[in-house]
Amino acid sequence: EGRRWELSARAIEGFGGGFRARFTAATRGSGLGTSGAVVGVEIINHGSGYFKPPHIVISEGGRGCEGPLFEAVLGTRMYHPMDAYPGVGLEFEIIAADNPFDTIKRFAIDGDLPELMVSSALSPPVESNSPRGLVSRTFKWDPPRSVGGSRPLPVCFSVEDNSGEVLPSGTQLSGKTDSACFMFTVKRCAYAIKGGETLLHVAAYYGTNWIQIWAANVLLQDPEGSDISEGQLINVGHTYTMESGDEMSKLSRKFGMSTEAMYQLNYDIAQTPPELLGAGQQLCIIPNSCATNV
């Protein structure tokens, strides 16, 4: 009958991971052919062409996203910093890249989103036919003005391919995985202009007047806003650094702003007990000279 063997491929310089097969080797008198001939090959698992796991990259640019193309480091959870602004918001493409021998079977947000980012959206995955092995998703988030000055918000993405070994029982083991994490910081006192907006629109959004917005942006020449464009960053107020003895009630009288209005512009301060605020703390203020009482 010949001798039955099982072959498991071992990775050599990255090739051959996960392959398993059974075959029969002819023996003397077996009638299967020349002694040692391989017959009756049964593929148990096609395996992967590479041991290299998939990896995650982010596309360059994107709406509200600046910076070069970067790639997650395999096997680690590096937090890539990214700034976000009210207004035009964030929109960027995340790409899961794998070798052409495997298929991406899972590509999703890993864990729960921060509570402040539940309004964000992740598009359905789009698979590329050329080159093969690429799956992309688009992440969008429009931070509200009340989130300015928040502490960094972590969001992680994970990806898994179909290279997991199939056991004789039929059980499919997990494929190779990778993850990449981002740390979003919503900048204080800044706004990214939407297409078609003027200083009047921005002022209305922040409950002030266009003169205050114009005064906070010394590089703007035209008060009508003809020299602003979509995605341009502008100041919506002034950044004040608290001094010893400062209290929110005193600052409210000094700058003519209600404490509620200051909390709306400074999420971290709104979440911090007053007794823990002190010298060195920054906050965004939009002064109202007509209402100050110093």
Tab-separated table of C-alpha atoms in Angstrom:
chain	number	residue	atom	x	y	z
A	1	GLU	CA	0.000	0.000	0.000
A	2	GLY	CA	2.949	2.304	0.332
A	3	ARG	CA	3.873	4.472	3.274
A	4	ARG	CA	1.709	7.412	4.371
A	5	TRP	CA	3.419	10.720	5.220
A	6	GLU	CA	2.430	14.197	6.283
A	7	LEU	CA	4.323	17.309	5.266
A	8	SER	CA	4.279	20.643	7.132
A	9	ALA	CA	6.084	23.542	5.496
A	10	ARG	CA	8.493	25.540	7.613
A	11	ALA	CA	9.129	29.194	6.844
A	12	ILE	CA	12.401	29.811	5.005
A	13	GLU	CA	13.194	33.511	4.714
A	14	GLY	CA	9.525	34.310	5.122
A	15	PHE	CA	8.077	31.757	2.697
A	16	GLY	CA	5.811	28.788	3.229
A	17	GLY	CA	3.968	29.500	6.464
A	18	GLY	CA	0.940	27.296	7.255
A	19	PHE	CA	1.175	24.769	4.376
A	20	ARG	CA	0.288	21.148	5.247
A	21	ALA	CA	-0.237	18.103	3.022
A	22	ARG	CA	-0.517	14.299	3.232
A	23	PHE	CA	0.943	11.977	0.618
A	24	THR	CA	1.846	8.364	0.006
A	25	ALA	CA	5.355	7.196	-0.851
A	26	ALA	CA	5.478	4.022	-2.968
A	27	THR	CA	7.356	1.099	-1.409
A	28	ARG	CA	8.751	-2.110	-2.908
A	29	GLY	CA	5.898	-4.373	-3.977
A	30	SER	CA	3.181	-1.780	-3.355
A	31	GLY	CA	2.289	-1.553	-7.027
A	32	LEU	CA	2.190	2.242	-6.770
A	33	GLY	CA	5.246	2.831	-8.884
A	34	THR	CA	8.974	3.134	-8.385
A	35	SER	CA	9.973	2.844	-4.757
A	36	GLY	CA	9.916	6.326	-3.179
A	37	ALA	CA	7.584	7.836	-5.762
A	38	VAL	CA	5.120	10.321	-4.248
A	39	VAL	CA	1.466	9.617	-5.035
A	40	GLY	CA	-1.943	10.478	-3.587
A	41	VAL	CA	-1.090	14.017	-2.496
A	42	GLU	CA	-3.837	15.573	-0.312
A	43	ILE	CA	-3.583	19.275	0.502
A	44	ILE	CA	-4.798	19.916	4.056
A	45	ASN	CA	-4.032	23.623	4.161
A	46	HIS	CA	-2.764	25.810	1.333
A	47	GLY	CA	-1.233	28.106	3.886
A	48	SER	CA	0.307	31.453	3.216
A	49	GLY	CA	2.941	32.465	0.737
A	50	TYR	CA	4.658	34.536	3.427
A	51	PHE	CA	5.012	34.602	7.162
A	52	LYS	CA	4.942	38.391	6.971
A	53	PRO	CA	1.803	39.659	8.720
A	54	PRO	CA	-0.453	42.343	7.270
A	55	HIS	CA	0.323	45.925	8.188
A	56	ILE	CA	-1.603	49.168	8.457
A	57	VAL	CA	-0.720	52.448	6.795
A	58	ILE	CA	-2.482	55.795	6.560
A	59	SER	CA	-2.789	57.698	3.322
A	60	GLU	CA	-0.983	60.985	2.972
A	61	GLY	CA	-3.016	64.130	3.454
A	62	GLY	CA	-6.778	63.858	3.620
A	63	ARG	CA	-9.356	66.367	4.803
A	64	GLY	CA	-8.053	68.038	7.928
A	65	CYS	CA	-5.037	65.726	8.041
A	66	GLU	CA	-1.506	66.911	7.523
A	67	GLY	CA	1.738	65.006	7.596
A	68	PRO	CA	3.657	62.327	5.727
A	69	LEU	CA	2.688	58.759	5.022
A	70	PHE	CA	3.525	56.609	8.004
A	71	GLU	CA	3.322	52.915	8.763
A	72	ALA	CA	2.542	50.986	11.907
A	73	VAL	CA	5.484	49.152	13.418
A	74	LEU	CA	4.714	45.422	13.378
A	75	GLY	CA	3.945	43.807	16.689
A	76	THR	CA	3.737	47.032	18.681
A	77	ARG	CA	1.073	49.540	19.553
A	78	MET	CA	2.607	52.851	18.695
A	79	TYR	CA	0.291	55.784	19.202
A	80	HIS	CA	0.617	58.067	16.216
A	81	PRO	CA	-0.287	61.650	17.197
A	82	MET	CA	-2.762	63.516	15.029
A	83	ASP	CA	-4.301	66.976	15.505
A	84	ALA	CA	-8.002	67.584	14.950
A	85	TYR	CA	-9.965	70.814	14.627
A	86	PRO	CA	-13.621	71.833	14.755
A	87	GLY	CA	-14.872	72.898	11.348
A	88	VAL	CA	-13.625	70.879	8.431
A	89	GLY	CA	-12.920	67.935	10.718
A	90	LEU	CA	-10.870	64.822	10.047
A	91	GLU	CA	-11.063	62.508	7.073
A	92	PHE	CA	-8.301	60.101	6.158
A	93	GLU	CA	-7.860	56.711	4.539
A	94	ILE	CA	-6.481	53.749	6.482
A	95	ILE	CA	-5.022	50.935	4.402
A	96	ALA	CA	-4.441	47.349	5.467
A	97	ALA	CA	-1.727	45.888	3.239
A	98	ASP	CA	-0.926	42.177	2.939
A	99	ASN	CA	0.957	39.930	0.557
A	100	PRO	CA	-1.025	38.726	-2.495
A	101	PHE	CA	-1.159	35.137	-1.204
A	102	ASP	CA	-3.417	36.054	1.720
A	103	THR	CA	-6.741	37.819	2.084
A	104	ILE	CA	-7.719	40.412	4.668
A	105	LYS	CA	-10.687	38.915	6.523
A	106	ARG	CA	-11.078	41.420	9.381
A	107	PHE	CA	-10.276	45.145	9.456
A	108	ALA	CA	-12.009	47.138	12.164
A	109	ILE	CA	-11.758	49.498	15.106
A	110	ASP	CA	-10.154	47.648	17.993
A	111	GLY	CA	-12.111	48.079	21.211
A	112	ASP	CA	-14.437	50.936	22.094
A	113	LEU	CA	-14.237	54.468	20.789
A	114	PRO	CA	-13.698	57.275	23.302
A	115	GLU	CA	-17.050	58.687	24.372
A	116	LEU	CA	-16.251	62.025	22.725
A	117	MET	CA	-15.775	60.299	19.359
A	118	VAL	CA	-18.943	58.206	19.109
A	119	SER	CA	-20.120	60.473	16.272
A	120	SER	CA	-17.190	59.394	14.089
A	121	ALA	CA	-17.737	57.077	11.122
A	122	LEU	CA	-15.723	54.312	9.466
A	123	SER	CA	-16.630	53.504	5.866
A	124	PRO	CA	-17.158	49.909	4.654
A	125	PRO	CA	-13.942	48.182	3.520
A	126	VAL	CA	-12.950	48.526	-0.138
A	127	GLU	CA	-10.719	45.813	-1.577
A	128	SER	CA	-8.209	46.603	-4.303
A	129	ASN	CA	-7.832	44.270	-7.268
A	130	SER	CA	-4.574	45.818	-8.436
A	131	PRO	CA	-2.416	45.515	-6.516
A	132	ARG	CA	-3.962	42.667	-4.578
A	133	GLY	CA	-3.772	42.458	-0.815
A	134	LEU	CA	-4.918	46.040	-0.083
A	135	VAL	CA	-8.090	46.925	1.806
A	136	SER	CA	-8.944	50.529	2.631
A	137	ARG	CA	-11.407	52.222	4.966
A	138	THR	CA	-12.070	55.925	5.471
A	139	PHE	CA	-12.324	57.398	8.964
A	140	LYS	CA	-14.290	60.620	9.499
A	141	TRP	CA	-14.856	62.752	12.572
A	142	ASP	CA	-16.088	66.317	13.004
A	143	PRO	CA	-15.070	67.462	16.505
A	144	PRO	CA	-17.604	69.831	18.106
A	145	ARG	CA	-16.323	73.140	19.469
A	146	SER	CA	-16.904	71.947	23.045
A	147	VAL	CA	-14.118	69.333	22.690
A	148	GLY	CA	-11.340	71.894	22.183
A	149	GLY	CA	-8.535	71.356	24.657
A	150	SER	CA	-9.525	67.767	25.422
A	151	ARG	CA	-6.947	65.285	26.553
A	152	PRO	CA	-5.593	63.014	23.779
A	153	LEU	CA	-8.190	60.518	22.525
A	154	PRO	CA	-6.908	57.046	21.546
A	155	VAL	CA	-8.379	55.055	18.659
A	156	CYS	CA	-6.936	51.714	17.523
A	157	PHE	CA	-7.458	49.669	14.373
A	158	SER	CA	-6.657	45.994	13.944
A	159	VAL	CA	-6.384	43.708	10.942
A	160	GLU	CA	-6.267	39.926	10.485
A	161	ASP	CA	-5.679	37.857	7.381
A	162	ASN	CA	-6.821	34.343	6.450
A	163	SER	CA	-3.462	32.609	6.853
A	164	GLY	CA	-4.475	30.643	9.942
A	165	GLU	CA	-3.716	26.934	9.789
A	166	VAL	CA	-6.641	24.515	9.370
A	167	LEU	CA	-6.354	21.648	11.836
A	168	PRO	CA	-7.318	18.067	10.847
A	169	SER	CA	-10.511	18.603	12.864
A	170	GLY	CA	-11.445	21.428	10.519
A	171	THR	CA	-10.825	24.172	13.071
A	172	GLN	CA	-9.378	27.340	11.556
A	173	LEU	CA	-6.744	29.005	13.695
A	174	SER	CA	-6.367	32.759	13.830
A	175	GLY	CA	-4.479	34.408	10.999
A	176	LYS	CA	-1.648	36.879	11.275
A	177	THR	CA	-2.577	40.229	12.781
A	178	ASP	CA	-1.385	43.774	13.174
A	179	SER	CA	-2.681	46.895	14.893
A	180	ALA	CA	-2.114	50.621	14.718
A	181	CYS	CA	-3.245	53.260	17.186
A	182	PHE	CA	-3.779	56.985	16.850
A	183	MET	CA	-3.916	59.665	19.508
A	184	PHE	CA	-6.196	62.543	18.502
A	185	THR	CA	-5.790	65.951	20.112
A	186	VAL	CA	-8.450	68.588	19.484
A	187	LYS	CA	-6.572	71.861	19.409
A	188	ARG	CA	-7.701	74.661	21.662
A	189	CYS	CA	-8.832	78.012	20.204
A	190	ALA	CA	-8.448	76.891	16.572
A	191	TYR	CA	-10.907	76.267	13.754
A	192	ALA	CA	-10.487	74.772	10.258
A	193	ILE	CA	-12.516	76.693	7.681
A	194	LYS	CA	-15.211	74.805	5.753
A	195	GLY	CA	-15.749	75.465	2.074
A	196	GLY	CA	-17.803	78.634	1.518
A	197	GLU	CA	-17.514	79.877	5.092
A	198	THR	CA	-16.734	83.463	6.048
A	199	LEU	CA	-15.743	85.016	9.362
A	200	LEU	CA	-19.441	85.705	9.932
A	201	HIS	CA	-20.181	81.973	9.872
A	202	VAL	CA	-17.347	81.198	12.286
A	203	ALA	CA	-18.346	84.031	14.618
A	204	ALA	CA	-21.948	82.796	14.729
A	205	TYR	CA	-20.767	79.266	15.512
A	206	TYR	CA	-18.765	80.546	18.495
A	207	GLY	CA	-21.393	83.034	19.670
A	208	THR	CA	-19.322	86.148	19.048
A	209	ASN	CA	-18.905	88.760	16.296
A	210	TRP	CA	-16.680	88.746	13.228
A	211	ILE	CA	-14.571	91.637	14.565
A	212	GLN	CA	-13.403	89.476	17.491
A	213	ILE	CA	-12.452	86.655	15.108
A	214	TRP	CA	-10.682	89.044	12.723
A	215	ALA	CA	-8.776	90.675	15.605
A	216	ALA	CA	-7.490	87.257	16.694
A	217	ASN	CA	-5.944	86.647	13.243
A	218	VAL	CA	-3.395	89.330	12.466
A	219	LEU	CA	-2.457	87.739	9.128
A	220	LEU	CA	-5.952	88.134	7.682
A	221	GLN	CA	-6.048	91.277	5.564
A	222	ASP	CA	-9.662	91.290	4.433
A	223	PRO	CA	-12.338	91.450	7.177
A	224	GLU	CA	-14.806	90.006	4.647
A	225	GLY	CA	-12.679	86.853	4.582
A	226	SER	CA	-11.788	86.846	0.883
A	227	ASP	CA	-8.303	85.639	1.808
A	228	ILE	CA	-9.418	82.487	3.630
A	229	SER	CA	-9.818	79.088	2.012
A	230	GLU	CA	-11.175	75.648	2.887
A	231	GLY	CA	-9.063	73.889	5.469
A	232	GLN	CA	-7.265	77.049	6.563
A	233	LEU	CA	-6.648	77.240	10.301
A	234	ILE	CA	-7.705	80.388	12.097
A	235	ASN	CA	-7.774	81.466	15.724
A	236	VAL	CA	-11.201	81.804	17.296
A	237	GLY	CA	-9.890	83.602	20.364
A	238	HIS	CA	-6.789	84.091	22.448
A	239	THR	CA	-4.901	81.553	24.556
A	240	TYR	CA	-4.512	82.757	28.128
A	241	THR	CA	-2.149	81.178	30.651
A	242	MET	CA	-3.526	81.243	34.174
A	243	GLU	CA	-1.488	82.997	36.832
A	244	SER	CA	-1.271	82.442	40.563
A	245	GLY	CA	-4.532	83.505	42.204
A	246	ASP	CA	-6.623	83.224	39.020
A	247	GLU	CA	-10.073	81.717	39.422
A	248	MET	CA	-12.709	81.078	36.791
A	249	SER	CA	-15.086	83.620	38.339
A	250	LYS	CA	-12.373	86.299	38.307
A	251	LEU	CA	-11.433	85.488	34.711
A	252	SER	CA	-15.112	85.671	33.756
A	253	ARG	CA	-15.301	89.274	34.988
A	254	LYS	CA	-11.886	90.140	33.560
A	255	PHE	CA	-12.647	89.005	30.011
A	256	GLY	CA	-16.389	89.597	29.907
A	257	MET	CA	-17.194	85.912	29.357
A	258	SER	CA	-19.498	83.711	31.365
A	259	THR	CA	-17.857	80.705	33.005
A	260	GLU	CA	-20.214	78.515	30.935
A	261	ALA	CA	-18.850	80.077	27.739
A	262	MET	CA	-15.269	79.424	28.881
A	263	TYR	CA	-16.125	75.818	29.679
A	264	GLN	CA	-17.592	75.439	26.175
A	265	LEU	CA	-14.217	76.374	24.684
A	266	ASN	CA	-12.046	74.385	27.121
A	267	TYR	CA	-13.149	70.803	27.603
A	268	ASP	CA	-10.276	69.880	29.920
A	269	ILE	CA	-11.081	72.772	32.267
A	270	ALA	CA	-14.778	71.880	32.284
A	271	GLN	CA	-13.792	68.377	33.442
A	272	THR	CA	-11.325	69.539	36.118
A	273	PRO	CA	-12.406	70.472	39.671
A	274	PRO	CA	-11.818	74.229	40.224
A	275	GLU	CA	-9.485	73.599	43.155
A	276	LEU	CA	-7.114	71.695	40.848
A	277	LEU	CA	-6.769	74.571	38.377
A	278	GLY	CA	-3.753	76.764	38.860
A	279	ALA	CA	-0.888	78.729	37.408
A	280	GLY	CA	0.295	77.481	34.013
A	281	GLN	CA	-3.095	76.112	32.920
A	282	GLN	CA	-4.006	77.346	29.440
A	283	LEU	CA	-7.483	78.251	28.301
A	284	CYS	CA	-9.121	79.750	25.234
A	285	ILE	CA	-10.913	83.043	25.751
A	286	ILE	CA	-12.945	85.294	23.445
A	287	PRO	CA	-12.885	88.637	25.273
A	288	ASN	CA	-15.901	90.907	25.270
A	289	SER	CA	-14.566	94.386	26.004
A	290	CYS	CA	-18.070	95.761	26.507
A	291	ALA	CA	-18.755	93.331	29.344
A	292	THR	CA	-15.426	93.316	31.208
A	293	ASN	CA	-15.320	94.289	34.869
A	294	VAL	CA	-11.690	94.351	36.003
